[in-house]
PDB file of C-alpha atoms in Angstrom:
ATOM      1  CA  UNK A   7      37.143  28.321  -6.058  1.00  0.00           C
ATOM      2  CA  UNK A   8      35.801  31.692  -5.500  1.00  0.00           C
ATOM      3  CA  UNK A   9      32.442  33.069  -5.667  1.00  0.00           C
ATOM      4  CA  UNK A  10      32.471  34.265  -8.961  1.00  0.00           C
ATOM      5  CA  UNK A  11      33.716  30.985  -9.862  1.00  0.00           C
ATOM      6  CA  UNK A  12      31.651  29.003  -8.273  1.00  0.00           C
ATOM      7  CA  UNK A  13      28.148  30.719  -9.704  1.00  0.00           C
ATOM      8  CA  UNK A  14      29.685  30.454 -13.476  1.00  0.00           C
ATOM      9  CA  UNK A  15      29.992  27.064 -12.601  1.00  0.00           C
ATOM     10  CA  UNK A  16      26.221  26.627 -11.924  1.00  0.00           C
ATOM     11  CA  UNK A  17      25.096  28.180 -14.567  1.00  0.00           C
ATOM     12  CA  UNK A  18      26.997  25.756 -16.930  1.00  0.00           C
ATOM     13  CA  UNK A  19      25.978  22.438 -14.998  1.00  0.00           C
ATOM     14  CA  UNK A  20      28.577  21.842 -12.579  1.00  0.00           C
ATOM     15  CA  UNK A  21      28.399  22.190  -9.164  1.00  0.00           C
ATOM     16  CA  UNK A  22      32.222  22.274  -7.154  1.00  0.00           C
ATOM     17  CA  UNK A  23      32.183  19.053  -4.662  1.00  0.00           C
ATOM     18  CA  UNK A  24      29.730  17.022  -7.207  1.00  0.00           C
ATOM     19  CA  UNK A  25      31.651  14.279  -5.928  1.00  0.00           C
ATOM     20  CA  UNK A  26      29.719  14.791  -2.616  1.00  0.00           C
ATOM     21  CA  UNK A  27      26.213  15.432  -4.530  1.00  0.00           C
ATOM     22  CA  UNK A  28      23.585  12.829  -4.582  1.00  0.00           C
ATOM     23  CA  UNK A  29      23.503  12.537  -8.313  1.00  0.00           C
ATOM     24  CA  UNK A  30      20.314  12.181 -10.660  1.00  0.00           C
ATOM     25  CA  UNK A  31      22.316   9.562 -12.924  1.00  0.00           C
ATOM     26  CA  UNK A  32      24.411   7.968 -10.220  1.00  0.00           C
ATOM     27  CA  UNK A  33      24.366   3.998 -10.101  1.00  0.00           C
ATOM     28  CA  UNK A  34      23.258   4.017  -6.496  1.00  0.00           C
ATOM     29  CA  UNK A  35      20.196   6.366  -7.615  1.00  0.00           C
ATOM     30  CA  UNK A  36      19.579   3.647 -10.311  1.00  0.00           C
ATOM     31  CA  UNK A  37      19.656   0.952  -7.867  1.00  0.00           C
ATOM     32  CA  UNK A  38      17.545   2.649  -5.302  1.00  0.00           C
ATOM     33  CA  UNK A  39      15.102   4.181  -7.942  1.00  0.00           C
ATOM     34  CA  UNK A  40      14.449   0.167  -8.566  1.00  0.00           C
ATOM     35  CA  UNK A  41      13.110  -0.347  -5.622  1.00  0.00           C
ATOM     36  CA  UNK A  42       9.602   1.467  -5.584  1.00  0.00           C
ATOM     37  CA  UNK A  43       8.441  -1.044  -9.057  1.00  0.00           C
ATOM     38  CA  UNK A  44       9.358  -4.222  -6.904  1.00  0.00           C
ATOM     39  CA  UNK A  45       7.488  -2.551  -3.785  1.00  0.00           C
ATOM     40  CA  UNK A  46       4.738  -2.006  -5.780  1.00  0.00           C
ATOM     41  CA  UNK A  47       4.812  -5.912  -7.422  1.00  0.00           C
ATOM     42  CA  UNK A  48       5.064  -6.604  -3.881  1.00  0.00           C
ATOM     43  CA  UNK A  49       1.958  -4.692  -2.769  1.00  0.00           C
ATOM     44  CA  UNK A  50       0.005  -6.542  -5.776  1.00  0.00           C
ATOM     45  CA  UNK A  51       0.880  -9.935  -4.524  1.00  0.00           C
ATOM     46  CA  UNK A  52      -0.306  -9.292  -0.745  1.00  0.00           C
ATOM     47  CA  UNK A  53      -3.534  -7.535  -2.181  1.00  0.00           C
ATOM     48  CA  UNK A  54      -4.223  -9.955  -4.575  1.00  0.00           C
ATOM     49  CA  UNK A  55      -4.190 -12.874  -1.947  1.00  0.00           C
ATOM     50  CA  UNK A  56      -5.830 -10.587   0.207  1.00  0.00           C
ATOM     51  CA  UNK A  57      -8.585 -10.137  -2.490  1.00  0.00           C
ATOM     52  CA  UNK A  58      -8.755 -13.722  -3.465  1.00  0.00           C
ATOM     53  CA  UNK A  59      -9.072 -15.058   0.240  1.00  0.00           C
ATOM     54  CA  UNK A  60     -11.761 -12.483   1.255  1.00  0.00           C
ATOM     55  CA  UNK A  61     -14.043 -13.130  -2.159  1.00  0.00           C
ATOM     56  CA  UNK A  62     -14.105 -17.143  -2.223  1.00  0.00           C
ATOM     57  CA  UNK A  63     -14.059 -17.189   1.571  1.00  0.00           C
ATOM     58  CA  UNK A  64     -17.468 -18.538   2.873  1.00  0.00           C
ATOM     59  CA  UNK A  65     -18.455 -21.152   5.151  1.00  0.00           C
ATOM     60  CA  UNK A  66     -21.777 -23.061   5.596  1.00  0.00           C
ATOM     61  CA  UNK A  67     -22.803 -24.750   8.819  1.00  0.00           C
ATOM     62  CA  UNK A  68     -25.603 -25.696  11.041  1.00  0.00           C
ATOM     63  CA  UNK A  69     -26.891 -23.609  14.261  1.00  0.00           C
ATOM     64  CA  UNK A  70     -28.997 -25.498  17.244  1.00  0.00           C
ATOM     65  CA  UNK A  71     -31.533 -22.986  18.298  1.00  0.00           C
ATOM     66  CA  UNK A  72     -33.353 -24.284  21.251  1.00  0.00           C
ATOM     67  CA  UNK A  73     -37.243 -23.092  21.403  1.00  0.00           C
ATOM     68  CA  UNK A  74     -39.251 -23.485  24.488  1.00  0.00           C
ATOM     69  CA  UNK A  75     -41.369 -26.784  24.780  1.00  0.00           C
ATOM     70  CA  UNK A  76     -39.082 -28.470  22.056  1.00  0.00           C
ATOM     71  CA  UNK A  77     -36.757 -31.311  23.417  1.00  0.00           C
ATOM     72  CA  UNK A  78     -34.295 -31.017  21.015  1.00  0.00           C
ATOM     73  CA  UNK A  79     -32.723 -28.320  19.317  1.00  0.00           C
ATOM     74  CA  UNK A  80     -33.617 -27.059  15.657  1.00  0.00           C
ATOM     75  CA  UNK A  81     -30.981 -26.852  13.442  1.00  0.00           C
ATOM     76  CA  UNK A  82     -30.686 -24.482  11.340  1.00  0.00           C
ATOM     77  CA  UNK A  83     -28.168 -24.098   8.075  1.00  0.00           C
ATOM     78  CA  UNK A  84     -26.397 -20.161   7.830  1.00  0.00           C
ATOM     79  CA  UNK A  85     -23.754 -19.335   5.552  1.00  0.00           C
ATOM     80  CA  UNK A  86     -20.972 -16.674   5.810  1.00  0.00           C
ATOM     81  CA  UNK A  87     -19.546 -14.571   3.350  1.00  0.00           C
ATOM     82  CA  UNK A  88     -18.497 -11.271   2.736  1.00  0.00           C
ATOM     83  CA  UNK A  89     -21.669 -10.387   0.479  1.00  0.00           C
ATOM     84  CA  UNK A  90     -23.662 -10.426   3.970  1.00  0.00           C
ATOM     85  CA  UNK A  91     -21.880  -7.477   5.300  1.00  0.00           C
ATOM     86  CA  UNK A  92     -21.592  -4.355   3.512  1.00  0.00           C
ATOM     87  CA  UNK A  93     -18.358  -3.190   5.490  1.00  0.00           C
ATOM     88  CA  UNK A  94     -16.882  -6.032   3.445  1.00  0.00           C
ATOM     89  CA  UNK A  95     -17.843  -5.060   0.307  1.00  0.00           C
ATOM     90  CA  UNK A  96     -15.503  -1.721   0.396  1.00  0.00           C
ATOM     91  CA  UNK A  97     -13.105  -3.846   1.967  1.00  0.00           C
ATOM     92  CA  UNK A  98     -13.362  -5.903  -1.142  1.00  0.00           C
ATOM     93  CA  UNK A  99     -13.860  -3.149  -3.963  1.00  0.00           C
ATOM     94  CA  UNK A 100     -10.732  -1.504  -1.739  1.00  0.00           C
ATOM     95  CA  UNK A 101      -8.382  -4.730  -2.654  1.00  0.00           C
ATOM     96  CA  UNK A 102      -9.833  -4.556  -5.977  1.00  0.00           C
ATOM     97  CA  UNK A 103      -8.809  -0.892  -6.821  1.00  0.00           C
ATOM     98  CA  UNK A 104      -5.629  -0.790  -5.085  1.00  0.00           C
ATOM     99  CA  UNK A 105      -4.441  -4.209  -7.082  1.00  0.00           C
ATOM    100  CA  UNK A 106      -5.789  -3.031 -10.582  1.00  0.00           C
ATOM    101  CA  UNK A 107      -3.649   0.408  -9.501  1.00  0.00           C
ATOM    102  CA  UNK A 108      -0.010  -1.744  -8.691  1.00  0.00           C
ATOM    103  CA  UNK A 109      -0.908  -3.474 -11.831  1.00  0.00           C
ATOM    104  CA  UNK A 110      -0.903  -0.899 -13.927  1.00  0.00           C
ATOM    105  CA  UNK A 111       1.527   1.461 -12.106  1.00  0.00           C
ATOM    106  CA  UNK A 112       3.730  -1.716 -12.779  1.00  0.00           C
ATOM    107  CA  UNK A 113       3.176  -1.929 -16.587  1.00  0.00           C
ATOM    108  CA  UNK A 114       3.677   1.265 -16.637  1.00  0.00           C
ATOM    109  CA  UNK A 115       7.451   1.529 -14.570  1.00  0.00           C
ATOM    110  CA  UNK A 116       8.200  -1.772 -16.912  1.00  0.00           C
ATOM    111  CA  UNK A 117       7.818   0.267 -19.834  1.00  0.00           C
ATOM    112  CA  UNK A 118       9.397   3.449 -18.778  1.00  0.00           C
ATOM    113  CA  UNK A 119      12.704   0.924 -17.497  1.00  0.00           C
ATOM    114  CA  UNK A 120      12.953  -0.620 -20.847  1.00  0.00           C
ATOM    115  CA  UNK A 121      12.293   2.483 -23.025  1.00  0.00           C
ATOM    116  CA  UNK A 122      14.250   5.108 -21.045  1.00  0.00           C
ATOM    117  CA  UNK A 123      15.675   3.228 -18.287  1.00  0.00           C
ATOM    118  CA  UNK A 124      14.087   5.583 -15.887  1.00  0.00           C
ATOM    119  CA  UNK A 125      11.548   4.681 -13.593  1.00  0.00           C
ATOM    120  CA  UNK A 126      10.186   8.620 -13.262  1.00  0.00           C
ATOM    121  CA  UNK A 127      10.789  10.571 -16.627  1.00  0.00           C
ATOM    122  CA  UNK A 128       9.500  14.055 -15.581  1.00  0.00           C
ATOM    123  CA  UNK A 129       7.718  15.925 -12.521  1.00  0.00           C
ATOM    124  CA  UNK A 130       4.421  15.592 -13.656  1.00  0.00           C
ATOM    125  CA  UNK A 131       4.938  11.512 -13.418  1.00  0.00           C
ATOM    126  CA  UNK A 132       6.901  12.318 -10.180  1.00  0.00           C
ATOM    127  CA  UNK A 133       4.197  14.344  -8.944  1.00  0.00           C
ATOM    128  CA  UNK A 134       1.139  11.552  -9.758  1.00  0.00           C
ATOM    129  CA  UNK A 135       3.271   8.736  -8.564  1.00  0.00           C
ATOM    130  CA  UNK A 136       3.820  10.483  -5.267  1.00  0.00           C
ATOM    131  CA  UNK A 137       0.375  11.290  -4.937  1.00  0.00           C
ATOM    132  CA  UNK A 138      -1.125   7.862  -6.195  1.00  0.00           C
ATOM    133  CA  UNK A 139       0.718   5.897  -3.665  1.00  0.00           C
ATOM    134  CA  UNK A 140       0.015   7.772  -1.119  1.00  0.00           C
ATOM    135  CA  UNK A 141      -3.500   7.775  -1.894  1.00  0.00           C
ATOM    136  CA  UNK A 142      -4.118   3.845  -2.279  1.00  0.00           C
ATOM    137  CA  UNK A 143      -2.452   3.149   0.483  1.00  0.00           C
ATOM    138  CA  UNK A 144      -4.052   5.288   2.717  1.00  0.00           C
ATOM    139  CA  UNK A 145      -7.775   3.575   1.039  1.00  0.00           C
ATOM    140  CA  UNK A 146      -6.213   0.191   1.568  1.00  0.00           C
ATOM    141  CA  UNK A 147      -5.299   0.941   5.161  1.00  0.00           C
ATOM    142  CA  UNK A 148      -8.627   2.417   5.774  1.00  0.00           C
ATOM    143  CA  UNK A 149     -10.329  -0.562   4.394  1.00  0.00           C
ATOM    144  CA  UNK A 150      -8.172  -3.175   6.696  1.00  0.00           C
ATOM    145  CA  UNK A 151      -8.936  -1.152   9.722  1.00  0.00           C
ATOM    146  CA  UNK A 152     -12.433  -1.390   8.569  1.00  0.00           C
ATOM    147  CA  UNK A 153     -12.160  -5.402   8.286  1.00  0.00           C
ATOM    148  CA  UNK A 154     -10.125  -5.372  11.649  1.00  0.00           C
ATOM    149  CA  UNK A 155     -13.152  -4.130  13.516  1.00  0.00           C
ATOM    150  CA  UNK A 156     -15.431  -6.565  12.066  1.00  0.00           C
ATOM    151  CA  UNK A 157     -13.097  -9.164  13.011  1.00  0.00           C
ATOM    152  CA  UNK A 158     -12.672  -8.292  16.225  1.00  0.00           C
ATOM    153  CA  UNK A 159     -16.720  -7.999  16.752  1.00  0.00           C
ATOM    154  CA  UNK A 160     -16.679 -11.715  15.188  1.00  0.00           C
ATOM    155  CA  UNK A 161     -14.053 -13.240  17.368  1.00  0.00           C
ATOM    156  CA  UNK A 162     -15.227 -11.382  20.345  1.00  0.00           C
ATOM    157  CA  UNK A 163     -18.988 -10.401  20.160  1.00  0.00           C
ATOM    158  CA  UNK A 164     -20.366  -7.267  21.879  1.00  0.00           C
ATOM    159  CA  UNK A 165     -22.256  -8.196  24.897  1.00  0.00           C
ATOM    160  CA  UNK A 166     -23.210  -4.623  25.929  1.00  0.00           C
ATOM    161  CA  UNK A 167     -25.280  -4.383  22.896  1.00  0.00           C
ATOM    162  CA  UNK A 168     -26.179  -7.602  22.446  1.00  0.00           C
ATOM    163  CA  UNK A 169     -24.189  -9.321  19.519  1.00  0.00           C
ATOM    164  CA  UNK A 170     -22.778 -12.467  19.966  1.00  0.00           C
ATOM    165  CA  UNK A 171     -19.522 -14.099  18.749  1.00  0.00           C
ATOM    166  CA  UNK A 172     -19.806 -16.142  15.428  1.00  0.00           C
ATOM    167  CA  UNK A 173     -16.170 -17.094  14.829  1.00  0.00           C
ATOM    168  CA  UNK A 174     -16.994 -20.321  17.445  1.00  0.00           C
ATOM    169  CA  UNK A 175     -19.458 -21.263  14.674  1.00  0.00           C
ATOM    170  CA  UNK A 176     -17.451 -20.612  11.564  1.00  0.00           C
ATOM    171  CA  UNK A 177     -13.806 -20.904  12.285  1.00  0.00           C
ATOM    172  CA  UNK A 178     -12.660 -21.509   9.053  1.00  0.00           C
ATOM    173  CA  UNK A 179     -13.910 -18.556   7.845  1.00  0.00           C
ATOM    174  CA  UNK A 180     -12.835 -16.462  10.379  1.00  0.00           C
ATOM    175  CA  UNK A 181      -9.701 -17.875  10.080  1.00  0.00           C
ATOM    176  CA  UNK A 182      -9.016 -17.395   6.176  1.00  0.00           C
ATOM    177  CA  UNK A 183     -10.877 -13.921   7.041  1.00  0.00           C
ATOM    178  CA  UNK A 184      -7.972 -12.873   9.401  1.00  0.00           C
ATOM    179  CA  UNK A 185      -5.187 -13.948   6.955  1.00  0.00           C
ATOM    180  CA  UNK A 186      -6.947 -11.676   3.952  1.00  0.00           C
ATOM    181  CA  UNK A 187      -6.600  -9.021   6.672  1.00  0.00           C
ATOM    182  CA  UNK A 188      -3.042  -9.655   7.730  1.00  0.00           C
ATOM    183  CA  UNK A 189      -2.214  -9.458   3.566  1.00  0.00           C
ATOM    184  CA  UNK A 190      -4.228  -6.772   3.606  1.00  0.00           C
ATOM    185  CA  UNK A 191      -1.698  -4.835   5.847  1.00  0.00           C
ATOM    186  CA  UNK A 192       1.437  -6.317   4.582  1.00  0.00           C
ATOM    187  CA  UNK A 193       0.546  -4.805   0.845  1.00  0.00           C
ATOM    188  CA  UNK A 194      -0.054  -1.324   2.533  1.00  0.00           C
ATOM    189  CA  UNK A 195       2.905  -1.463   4.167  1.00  0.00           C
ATOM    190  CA  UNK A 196       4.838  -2.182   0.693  1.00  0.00           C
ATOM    191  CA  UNK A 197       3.021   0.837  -0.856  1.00  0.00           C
ATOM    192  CA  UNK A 198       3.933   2.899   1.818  1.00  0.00           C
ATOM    193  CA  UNK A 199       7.586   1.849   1.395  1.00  0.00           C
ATOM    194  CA  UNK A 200       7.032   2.837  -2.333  1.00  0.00           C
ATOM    195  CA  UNK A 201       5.730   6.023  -1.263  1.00  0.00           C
ATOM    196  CA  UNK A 202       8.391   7.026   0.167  1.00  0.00           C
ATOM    197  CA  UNK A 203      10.726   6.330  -2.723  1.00  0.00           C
ATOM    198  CA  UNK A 204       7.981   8.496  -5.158  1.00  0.00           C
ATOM    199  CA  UNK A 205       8.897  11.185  -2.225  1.00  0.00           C
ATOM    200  CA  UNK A 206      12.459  10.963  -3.408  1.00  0.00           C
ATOM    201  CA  UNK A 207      11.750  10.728  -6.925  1.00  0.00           C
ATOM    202  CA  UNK A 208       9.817  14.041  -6.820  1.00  0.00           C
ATOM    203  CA  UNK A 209      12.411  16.009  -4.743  1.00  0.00           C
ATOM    204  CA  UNK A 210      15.106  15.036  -6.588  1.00  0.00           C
ATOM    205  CA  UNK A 211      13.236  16.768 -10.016  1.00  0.00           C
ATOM    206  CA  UNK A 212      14.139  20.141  -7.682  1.00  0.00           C
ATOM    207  CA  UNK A 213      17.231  20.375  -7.811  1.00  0.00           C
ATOM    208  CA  UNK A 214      20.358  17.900  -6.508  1.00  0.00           C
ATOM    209  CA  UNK A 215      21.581  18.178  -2.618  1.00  0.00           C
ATOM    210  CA  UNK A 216      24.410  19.020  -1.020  1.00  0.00           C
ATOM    211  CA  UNK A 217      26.177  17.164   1.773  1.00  0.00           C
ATOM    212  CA  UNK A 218      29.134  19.196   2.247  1.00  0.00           C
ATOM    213  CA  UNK A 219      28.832  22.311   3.989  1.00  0.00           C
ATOM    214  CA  UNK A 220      31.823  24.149   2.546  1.00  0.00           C
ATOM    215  CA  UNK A 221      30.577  23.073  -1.058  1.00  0.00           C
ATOM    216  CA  UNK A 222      27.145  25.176   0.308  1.00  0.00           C
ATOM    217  CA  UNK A 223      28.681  27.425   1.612  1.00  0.00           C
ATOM    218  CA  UNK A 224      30.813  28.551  -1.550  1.00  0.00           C
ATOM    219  CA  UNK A 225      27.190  28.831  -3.484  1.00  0.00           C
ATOM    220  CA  UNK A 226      25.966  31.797  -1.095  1.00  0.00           C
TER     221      UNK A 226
END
């Protein structure tokens, strides 16, 4: 095909070598295209148990302090939860956005799948998806790495400055703590898989690519 040939072809829809184009409509772009929704249901069900651990997690026990001139120790009854640590409240309002935004990003795909059968319908959806996921997942990552360091100062105290280790007192809460945070993680790391199909989604919109070079190289 020459070059005259191959630009009239273009400007009536086909492209020479569309058998070695990623289509828009091909069945392995439908398959793939599937996959950011069940990320994203994915994502909800690590944040959600990440949400639900962290907000009923609390743990009441009693501390011996010794006081000079007293034989035995007074005991006295703390609790832990995260509403005694304000670090833990983002970390909890993070889980809380993030899940509310897979929710309705999943309605939302649901719809467009049974109405269209297209998970993206134009670039301005393309464009917010991209964006969105990117932006939760960056907020939910923030707010684990937030809860990591808290965890770590639990477990392992800071004796330079002077704080002590609690998780030898409340075990079971630092132990359902660390498995919100591990969810926590494994939800951001499904969003960032989803991300990355929103990247294709919104690239694709631009235009369809070519593998072969000769096919390319006819189009110049």
């Amino acid at each position: 095909m020459g070059e005259t040939d191959a630009h009239a072809a273009m400007k009536n829809g086909a492209v020479p070598g569309s058998s070695l184009i990623s289509g828009f409509d091909s069945p392995r772009h439908g398959e793939f295209a599937r996959g950011a929704p069940l990320l994203r249901v994915v994502g909800l069900v690590f944040s959600l148990i990440a949400l639900v651990l962290i907000a009923t997690n609390k743990e009441t026990e009693s501390i011996p302090v010794s006081l000079p001139g007293m034989s035995k120790p007074l005991y006295l009854t703390k609790s832990a939860s995260f509403v005694d640590i304000k670090a833990l409240k983002f970390y909890l309002g993070s889980l809380a956005i993030v899940a509310a935004y897979l929710f309705f990003q999943g309605i939302f795909s649901a719809v467009n799948l049974l109405t269209t059968k297209s998970v993206i319908r134009s670039k301005a959806e393309a464009w917010f998806t991209f964006i969105a996921d990117q932006t939760f997942a960056y907020l939910l990552v923030s707010a684990a790495a937030v809860a990591t360091e808290i965890g770590y100062l639990a477990k392992h105290g800071a004796t330079k400055v002077g704080w002590n280790e609690v998780c030898t007192q409340f075990n079971h809460f630092c132990t359902v703590y660390g498995v919100s945070v591990i969810n926590a993680y494994l939800a951001a790391l499904a969003i960032f898989a989803s991300a990355a199909i929103s990247a294709y989604h919104l690239f694709r919109h631009y235009g369809p690519v070519l593998h072969d070079y000769e096919t390319r190289k006819q189009l110049l």
